[in-house]
JSON list of C-alpha atoms in Angstrom, two decimals:
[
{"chain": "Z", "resi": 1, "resn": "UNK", "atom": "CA", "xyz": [-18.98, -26.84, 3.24]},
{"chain": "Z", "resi": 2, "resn": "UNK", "atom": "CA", "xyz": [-16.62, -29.12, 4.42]},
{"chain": "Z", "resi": 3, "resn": "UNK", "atom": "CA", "xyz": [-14.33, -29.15, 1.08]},
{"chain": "Z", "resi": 4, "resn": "UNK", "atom": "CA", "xyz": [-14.51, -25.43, 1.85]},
{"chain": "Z", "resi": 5, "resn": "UNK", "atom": "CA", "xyz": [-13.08, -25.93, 5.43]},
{"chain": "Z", "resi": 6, "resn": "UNK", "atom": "CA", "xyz": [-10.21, -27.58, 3.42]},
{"chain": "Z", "resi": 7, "resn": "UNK", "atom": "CA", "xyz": [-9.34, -24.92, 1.77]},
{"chain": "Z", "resi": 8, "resn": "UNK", "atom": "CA", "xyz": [-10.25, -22.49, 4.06]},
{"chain": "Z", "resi": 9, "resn": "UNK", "atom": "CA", "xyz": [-7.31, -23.68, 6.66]},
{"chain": "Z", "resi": 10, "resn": "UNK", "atom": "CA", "xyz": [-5.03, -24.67, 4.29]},
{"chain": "Z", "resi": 11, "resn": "UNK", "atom": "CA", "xyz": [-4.76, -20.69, 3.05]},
{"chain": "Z", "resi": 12, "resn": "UNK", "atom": "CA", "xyz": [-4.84, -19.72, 6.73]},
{"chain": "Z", "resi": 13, "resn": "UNK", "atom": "CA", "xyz": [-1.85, -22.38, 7.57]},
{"chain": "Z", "resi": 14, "resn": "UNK", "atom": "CA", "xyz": [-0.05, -21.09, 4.02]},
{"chain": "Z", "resi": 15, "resn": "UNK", "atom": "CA", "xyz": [0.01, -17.24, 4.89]},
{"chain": "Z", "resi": 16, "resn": "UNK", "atom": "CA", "xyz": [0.76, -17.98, 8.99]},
{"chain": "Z", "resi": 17, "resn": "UNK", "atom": "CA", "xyz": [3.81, -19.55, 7.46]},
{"chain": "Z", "resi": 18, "resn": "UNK", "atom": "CA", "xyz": [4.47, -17.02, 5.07]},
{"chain": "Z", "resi": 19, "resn": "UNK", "atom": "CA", "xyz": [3.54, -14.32, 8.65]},
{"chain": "Z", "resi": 20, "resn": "UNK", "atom": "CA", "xyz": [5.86, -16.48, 10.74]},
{"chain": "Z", "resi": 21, "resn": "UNK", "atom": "CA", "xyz": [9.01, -16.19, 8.17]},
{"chain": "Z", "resi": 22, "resn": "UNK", "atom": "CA", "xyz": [8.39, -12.96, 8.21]},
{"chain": "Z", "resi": 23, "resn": "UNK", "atom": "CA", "xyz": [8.35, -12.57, 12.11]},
{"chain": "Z", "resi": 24, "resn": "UNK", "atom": "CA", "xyz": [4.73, -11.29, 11.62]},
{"chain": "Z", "resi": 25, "resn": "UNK", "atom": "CA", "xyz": [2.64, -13.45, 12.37]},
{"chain": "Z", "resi": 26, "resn": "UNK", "atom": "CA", "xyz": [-1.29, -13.24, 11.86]},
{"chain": "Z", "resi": 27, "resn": "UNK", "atom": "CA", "xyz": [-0.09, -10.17, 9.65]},
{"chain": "Z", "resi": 28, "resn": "UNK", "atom": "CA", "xyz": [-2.09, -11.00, 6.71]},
{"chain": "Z", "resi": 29, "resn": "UNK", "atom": "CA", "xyz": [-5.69, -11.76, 8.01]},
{"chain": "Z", "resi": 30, "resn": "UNK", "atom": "CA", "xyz": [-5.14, -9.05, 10.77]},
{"chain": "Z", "resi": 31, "resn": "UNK", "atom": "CA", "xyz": [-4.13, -6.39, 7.77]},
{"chain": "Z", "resi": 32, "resn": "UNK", "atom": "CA", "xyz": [-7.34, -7.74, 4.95]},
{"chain": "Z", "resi": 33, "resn": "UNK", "atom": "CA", "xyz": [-9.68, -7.47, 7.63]},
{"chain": "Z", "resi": 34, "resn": "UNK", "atom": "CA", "xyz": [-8.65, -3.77, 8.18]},
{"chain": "Z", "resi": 35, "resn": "UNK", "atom": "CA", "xyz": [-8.31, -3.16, 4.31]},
{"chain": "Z", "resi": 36, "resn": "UNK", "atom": "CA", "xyz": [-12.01, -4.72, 4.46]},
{"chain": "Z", "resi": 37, "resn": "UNK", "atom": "CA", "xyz": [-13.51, -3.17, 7.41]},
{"chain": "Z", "resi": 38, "resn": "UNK", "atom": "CA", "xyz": [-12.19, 0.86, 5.27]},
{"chain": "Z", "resi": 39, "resn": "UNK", "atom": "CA", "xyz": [-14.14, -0.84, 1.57]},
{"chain": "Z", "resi": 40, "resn": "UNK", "atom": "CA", "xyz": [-17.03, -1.38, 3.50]},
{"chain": "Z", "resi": 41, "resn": "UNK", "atom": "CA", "xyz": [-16.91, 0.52, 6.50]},
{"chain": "Z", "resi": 42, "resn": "UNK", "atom": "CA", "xyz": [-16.91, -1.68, 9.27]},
{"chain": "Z", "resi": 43, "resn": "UNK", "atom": "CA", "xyz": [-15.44, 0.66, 11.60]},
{"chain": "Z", "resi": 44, "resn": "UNK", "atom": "CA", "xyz": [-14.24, -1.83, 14.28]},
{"chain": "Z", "resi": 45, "resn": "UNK", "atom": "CA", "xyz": [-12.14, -3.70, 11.64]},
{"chain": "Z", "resi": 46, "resn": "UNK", "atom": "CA", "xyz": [-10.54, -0.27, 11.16]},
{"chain": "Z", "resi": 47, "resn": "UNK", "atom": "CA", "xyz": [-10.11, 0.49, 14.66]},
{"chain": "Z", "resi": 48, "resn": "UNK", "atom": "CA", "xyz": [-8.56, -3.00, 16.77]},
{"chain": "Z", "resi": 49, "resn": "UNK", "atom": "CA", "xyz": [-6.36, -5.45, 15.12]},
{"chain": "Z", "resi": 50, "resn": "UNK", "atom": "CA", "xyz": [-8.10, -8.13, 17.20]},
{"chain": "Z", "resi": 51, "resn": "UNK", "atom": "CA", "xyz": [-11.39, -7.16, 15.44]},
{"chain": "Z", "resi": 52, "resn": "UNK", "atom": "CA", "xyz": [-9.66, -7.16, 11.92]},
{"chain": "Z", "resi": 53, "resn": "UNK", "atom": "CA", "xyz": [-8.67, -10.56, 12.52]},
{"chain": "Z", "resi": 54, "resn": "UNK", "atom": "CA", "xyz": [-11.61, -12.16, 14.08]},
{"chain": "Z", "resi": 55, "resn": "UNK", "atom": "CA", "xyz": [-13.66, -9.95, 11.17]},
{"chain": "Z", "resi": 56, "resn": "UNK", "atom": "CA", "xyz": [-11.69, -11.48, 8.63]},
{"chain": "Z", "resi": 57, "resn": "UNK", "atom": "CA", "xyz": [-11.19, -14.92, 9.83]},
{"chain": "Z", "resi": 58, "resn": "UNK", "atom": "CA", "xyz": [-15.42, -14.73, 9.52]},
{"chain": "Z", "resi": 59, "resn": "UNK", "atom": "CA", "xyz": [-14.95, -13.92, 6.42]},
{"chain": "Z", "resi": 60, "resn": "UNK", "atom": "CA", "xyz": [-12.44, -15.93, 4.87]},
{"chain": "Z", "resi": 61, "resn": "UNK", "atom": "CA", "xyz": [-13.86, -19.26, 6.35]},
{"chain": "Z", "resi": 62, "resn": "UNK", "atom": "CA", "xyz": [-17.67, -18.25, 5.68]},
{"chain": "Z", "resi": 63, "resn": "UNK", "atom": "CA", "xyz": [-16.92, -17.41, 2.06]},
{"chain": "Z", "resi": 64, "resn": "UNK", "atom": "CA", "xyz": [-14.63, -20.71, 1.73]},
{"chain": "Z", "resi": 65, "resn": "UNK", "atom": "CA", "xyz": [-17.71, -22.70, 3.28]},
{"chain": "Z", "resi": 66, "resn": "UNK", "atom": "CA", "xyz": [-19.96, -20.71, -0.06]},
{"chain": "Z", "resi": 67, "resn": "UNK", "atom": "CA", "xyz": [-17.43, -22.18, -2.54]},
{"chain": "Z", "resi": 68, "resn": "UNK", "atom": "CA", "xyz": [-17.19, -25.51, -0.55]},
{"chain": "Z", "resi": 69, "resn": "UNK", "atom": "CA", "xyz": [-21.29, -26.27, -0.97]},
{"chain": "Z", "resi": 70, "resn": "UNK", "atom": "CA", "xyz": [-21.26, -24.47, -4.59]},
{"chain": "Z", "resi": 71, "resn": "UNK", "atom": "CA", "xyz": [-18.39, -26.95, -5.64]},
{"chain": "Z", "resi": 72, "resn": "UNK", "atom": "CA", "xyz": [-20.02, -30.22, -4.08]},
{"chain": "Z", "resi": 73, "resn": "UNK", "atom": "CA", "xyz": [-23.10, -29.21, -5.84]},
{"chain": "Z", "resi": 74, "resn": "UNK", "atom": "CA", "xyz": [-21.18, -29.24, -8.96]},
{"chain": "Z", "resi": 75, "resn": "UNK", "atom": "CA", "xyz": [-19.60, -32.34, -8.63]},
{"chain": "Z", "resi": 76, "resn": "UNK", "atom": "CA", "xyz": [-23.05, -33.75, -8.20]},
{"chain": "Z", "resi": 77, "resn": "UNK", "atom": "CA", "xyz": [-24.29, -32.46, -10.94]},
{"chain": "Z", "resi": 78, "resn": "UNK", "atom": "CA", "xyz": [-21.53, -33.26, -13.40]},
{"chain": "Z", "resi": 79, "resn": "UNK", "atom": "CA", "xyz": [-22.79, -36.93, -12.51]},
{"chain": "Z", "resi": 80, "resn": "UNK", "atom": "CA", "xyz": [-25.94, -36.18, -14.79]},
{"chain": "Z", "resi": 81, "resn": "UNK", "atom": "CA", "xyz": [-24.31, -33.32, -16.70]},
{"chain": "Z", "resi": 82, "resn": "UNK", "atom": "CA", "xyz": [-20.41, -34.27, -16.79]},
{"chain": "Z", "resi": 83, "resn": "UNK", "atom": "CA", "xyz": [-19.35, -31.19, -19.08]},
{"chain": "Z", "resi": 84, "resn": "UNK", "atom": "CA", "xyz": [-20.58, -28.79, -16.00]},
{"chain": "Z", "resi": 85, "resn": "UNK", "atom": "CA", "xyz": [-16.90, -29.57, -14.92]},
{"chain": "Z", "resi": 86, "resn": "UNK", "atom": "CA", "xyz": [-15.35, -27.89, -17.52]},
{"chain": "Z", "resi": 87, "resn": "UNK", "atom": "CA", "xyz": [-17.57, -24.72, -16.87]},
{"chain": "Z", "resi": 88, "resn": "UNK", "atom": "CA", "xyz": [-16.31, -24.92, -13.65]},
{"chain": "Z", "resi": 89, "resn": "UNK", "atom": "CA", "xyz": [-12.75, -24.98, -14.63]},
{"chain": "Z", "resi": 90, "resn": "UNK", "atom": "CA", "xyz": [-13.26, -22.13, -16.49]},
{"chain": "Z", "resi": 91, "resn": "UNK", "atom": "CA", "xyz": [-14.76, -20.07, -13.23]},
{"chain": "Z", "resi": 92, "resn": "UNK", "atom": "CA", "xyz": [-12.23, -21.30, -11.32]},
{"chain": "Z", "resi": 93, "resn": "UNK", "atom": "CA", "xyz": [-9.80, -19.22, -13.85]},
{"chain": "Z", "resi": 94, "resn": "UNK", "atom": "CA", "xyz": [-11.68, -16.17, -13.65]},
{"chain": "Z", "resi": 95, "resn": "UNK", "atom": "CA", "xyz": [-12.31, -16.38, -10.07]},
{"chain": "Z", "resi": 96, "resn": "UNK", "atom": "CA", "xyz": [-8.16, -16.55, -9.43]},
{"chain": "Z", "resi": 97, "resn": "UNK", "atom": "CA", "xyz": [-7.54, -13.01, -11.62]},
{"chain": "Z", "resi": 98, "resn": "UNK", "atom": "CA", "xyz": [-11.09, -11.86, -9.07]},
{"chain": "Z", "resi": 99, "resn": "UNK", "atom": "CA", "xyz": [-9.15, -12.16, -6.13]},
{"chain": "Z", "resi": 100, "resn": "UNK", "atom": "CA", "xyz": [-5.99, -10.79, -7.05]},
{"chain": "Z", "resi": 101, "resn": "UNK", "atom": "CA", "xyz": [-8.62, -7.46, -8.51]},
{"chain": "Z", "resi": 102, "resn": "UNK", "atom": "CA", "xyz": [-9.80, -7.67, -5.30]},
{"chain": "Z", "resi": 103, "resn": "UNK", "atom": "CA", "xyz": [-7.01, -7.49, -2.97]},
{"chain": "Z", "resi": 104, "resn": "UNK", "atom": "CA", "xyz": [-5.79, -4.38, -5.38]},
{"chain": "Z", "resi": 105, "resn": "UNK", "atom": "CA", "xyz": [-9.26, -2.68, -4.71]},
{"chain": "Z", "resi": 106, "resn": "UNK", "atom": "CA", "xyz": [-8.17, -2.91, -0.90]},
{"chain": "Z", "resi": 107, "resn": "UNK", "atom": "CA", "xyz": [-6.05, 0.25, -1.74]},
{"chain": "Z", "resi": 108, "resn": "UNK", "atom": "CA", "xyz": [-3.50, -1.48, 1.11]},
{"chain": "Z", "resi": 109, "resn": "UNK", "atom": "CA", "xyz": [-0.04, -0.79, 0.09]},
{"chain": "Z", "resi": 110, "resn": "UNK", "atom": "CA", "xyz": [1.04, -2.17, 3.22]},
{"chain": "Z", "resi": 111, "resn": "UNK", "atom": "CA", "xyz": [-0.29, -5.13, 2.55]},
{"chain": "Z", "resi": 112, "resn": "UNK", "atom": "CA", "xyz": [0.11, -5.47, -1.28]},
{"chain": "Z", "resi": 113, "resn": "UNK", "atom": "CA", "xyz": [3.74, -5.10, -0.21]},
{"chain": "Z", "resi": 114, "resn": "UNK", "atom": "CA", "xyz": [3.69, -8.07, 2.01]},
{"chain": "Z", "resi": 115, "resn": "UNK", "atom": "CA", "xyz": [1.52, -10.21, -0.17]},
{"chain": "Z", "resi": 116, "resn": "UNK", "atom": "CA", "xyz": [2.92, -10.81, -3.13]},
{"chain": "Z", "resi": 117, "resn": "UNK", "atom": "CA", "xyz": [1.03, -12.20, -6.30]},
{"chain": "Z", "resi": 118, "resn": "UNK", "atom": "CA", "xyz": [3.45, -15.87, -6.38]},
{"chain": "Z", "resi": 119, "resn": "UNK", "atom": "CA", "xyz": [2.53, -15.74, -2.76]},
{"chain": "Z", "resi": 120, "resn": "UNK", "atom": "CA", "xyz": [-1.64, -15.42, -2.98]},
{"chain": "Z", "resi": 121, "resn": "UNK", "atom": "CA", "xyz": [-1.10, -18.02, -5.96]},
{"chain": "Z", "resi": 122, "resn": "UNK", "atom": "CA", "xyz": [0.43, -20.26, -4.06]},
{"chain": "Z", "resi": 123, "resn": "UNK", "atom": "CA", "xyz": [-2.18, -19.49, -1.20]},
{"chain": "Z", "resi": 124, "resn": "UNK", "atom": "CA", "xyz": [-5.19, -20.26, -3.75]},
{"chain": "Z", "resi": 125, "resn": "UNK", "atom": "CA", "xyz": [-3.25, -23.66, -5.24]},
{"chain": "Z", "resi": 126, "resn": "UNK", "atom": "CA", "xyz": [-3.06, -24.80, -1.73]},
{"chain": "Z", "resi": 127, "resn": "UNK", "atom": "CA", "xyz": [-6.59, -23.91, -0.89]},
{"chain": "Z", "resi": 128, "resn": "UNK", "atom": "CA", "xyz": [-7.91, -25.36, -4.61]},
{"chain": "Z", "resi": 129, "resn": "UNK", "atom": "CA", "xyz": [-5.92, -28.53, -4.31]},
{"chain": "Z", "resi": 130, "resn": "UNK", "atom": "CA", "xyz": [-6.96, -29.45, -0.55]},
{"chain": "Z", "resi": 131, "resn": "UNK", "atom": "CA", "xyz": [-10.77, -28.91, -1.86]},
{"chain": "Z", "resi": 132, "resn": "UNK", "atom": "CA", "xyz": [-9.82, -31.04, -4.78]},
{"chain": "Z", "resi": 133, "resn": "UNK", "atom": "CA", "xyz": [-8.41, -33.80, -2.62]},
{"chain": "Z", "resi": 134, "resn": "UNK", "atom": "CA", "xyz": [-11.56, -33.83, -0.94]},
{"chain": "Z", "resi": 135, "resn": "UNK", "atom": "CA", "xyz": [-13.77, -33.89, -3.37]},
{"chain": "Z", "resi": 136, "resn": "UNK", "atom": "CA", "xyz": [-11.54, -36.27, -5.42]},
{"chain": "Z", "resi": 137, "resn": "UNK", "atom": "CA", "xyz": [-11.89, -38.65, -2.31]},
{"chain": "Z", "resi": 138, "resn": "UNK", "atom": "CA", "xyz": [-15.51, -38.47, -1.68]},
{"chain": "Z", "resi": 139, "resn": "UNK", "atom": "CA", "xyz": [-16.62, -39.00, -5.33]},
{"chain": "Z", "resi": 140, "resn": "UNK", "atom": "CA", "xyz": [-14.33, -41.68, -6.99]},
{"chain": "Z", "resi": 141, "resn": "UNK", "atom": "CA", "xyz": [-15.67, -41.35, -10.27]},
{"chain": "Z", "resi": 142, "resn": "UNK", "atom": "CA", "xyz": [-15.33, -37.24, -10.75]},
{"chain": "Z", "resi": 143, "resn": "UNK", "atom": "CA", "xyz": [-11.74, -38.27, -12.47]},
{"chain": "Z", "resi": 144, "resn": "UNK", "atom": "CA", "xyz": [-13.59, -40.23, -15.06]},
{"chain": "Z", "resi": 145, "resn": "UNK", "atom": "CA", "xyz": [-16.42, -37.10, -15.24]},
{"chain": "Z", "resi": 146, "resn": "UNK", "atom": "CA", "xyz": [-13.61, -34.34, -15.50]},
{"chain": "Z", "resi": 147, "resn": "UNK", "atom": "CA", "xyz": [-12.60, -36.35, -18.95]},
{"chain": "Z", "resi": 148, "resn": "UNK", "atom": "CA", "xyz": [-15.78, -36.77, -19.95]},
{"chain": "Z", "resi": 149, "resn": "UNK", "atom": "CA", "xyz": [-15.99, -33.59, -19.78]},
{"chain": "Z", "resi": 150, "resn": "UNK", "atom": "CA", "xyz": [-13.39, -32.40, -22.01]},
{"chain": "Z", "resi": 151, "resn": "UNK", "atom": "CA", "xyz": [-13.35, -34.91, -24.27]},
{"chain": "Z", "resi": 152, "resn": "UNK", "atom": "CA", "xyz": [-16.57, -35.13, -24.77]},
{"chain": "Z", "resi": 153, "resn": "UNK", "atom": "CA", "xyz": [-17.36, -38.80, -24.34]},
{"chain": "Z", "resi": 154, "resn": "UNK", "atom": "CA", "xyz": [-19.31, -40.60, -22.22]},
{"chain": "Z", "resi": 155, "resn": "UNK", "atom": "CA", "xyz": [-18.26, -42.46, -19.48]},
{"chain": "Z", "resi": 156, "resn": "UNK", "atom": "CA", "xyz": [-21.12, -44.68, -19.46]},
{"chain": "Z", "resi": 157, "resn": "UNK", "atom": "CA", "xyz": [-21.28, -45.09, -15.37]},
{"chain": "Z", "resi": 158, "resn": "UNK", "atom": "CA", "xyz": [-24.44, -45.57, -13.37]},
{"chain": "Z", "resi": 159, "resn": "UNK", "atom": "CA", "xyz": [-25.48, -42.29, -11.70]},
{"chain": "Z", "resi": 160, "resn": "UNK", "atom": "CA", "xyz": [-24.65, -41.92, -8.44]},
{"chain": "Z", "resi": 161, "resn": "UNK", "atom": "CA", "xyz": [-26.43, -42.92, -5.79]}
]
């Protein structure tokens, strides 16, 4: 969870940024959380901005907090099982083109005008590479694991303890 909490601010601190430049600020989470509160009819998302935003905010860091624990679980696992890494590359991939589908089921023209797809990139780069960093940190040997895993050979450390 705590990689996740990584992640999670560094998207919020990317798009306040992005809000501020624009002279919007909190634009972005305030607008998602009303795109979300329509999809699944949360009708105070729909009807306050500040609900949207607190809504949202929920959200974003509760579901960054999932992929923060599912992540760390991986990590541990690929010190048994190092070519679980590469799986996890590869749902890291799909997961990015999930989002964007996402944000276009949001039927929010509003705010697929504002949020552009270099700037959710960006966004998910940030987030991903913070959680990285973290990870990266915490477990010295997950470089040596990540090329095990692609290449295929062992690395020949003792597991972790």
């Amino acid at each position: 969870a705590i990689a996740g909490a990584f992640g999670a601010v560094g998207v919020a601190v990317w798009f306040l940024l992005v809000d501020l430049i624009a002279a919007e600020a909190l634009f972005t989470p305030t607008r998602l959380g009303a795109a979300f509160g329509r999809v699944f009819g949360i009708a105070p998302m729909v009807e306050t901005e500040t609900a949207a935003f607190t809504g949202y905010t929920i959200v974003h860091f509760a579901g960054f907090a999932v992929i923060g624990i599912v992540i760390t679980a991986i990590v541990h696992l690929s010190d048994r099982q190092p070519s679980v890494l590469a799986g996890a590359f590869l749902v890291f991939i799909i997961s990015e083109v999930l989002i964007y589908i996402f944000i276009s089921l949001l039927h929010a023209t509003e705010l697929l005008e504002h949020l552009t797809w270099p700037l959710i990139a960006v966004g998910n780069l940030i987030g991903a590479a913070l959680m990285g960093w973290k990870l990266w940190r915490d477990h010295p040997r997950l470089g040596a694991d990540f090329e095990s895993a692609l290449t295929g050979k062992p690395q020949g450390h003792p597991p972790r303890t």
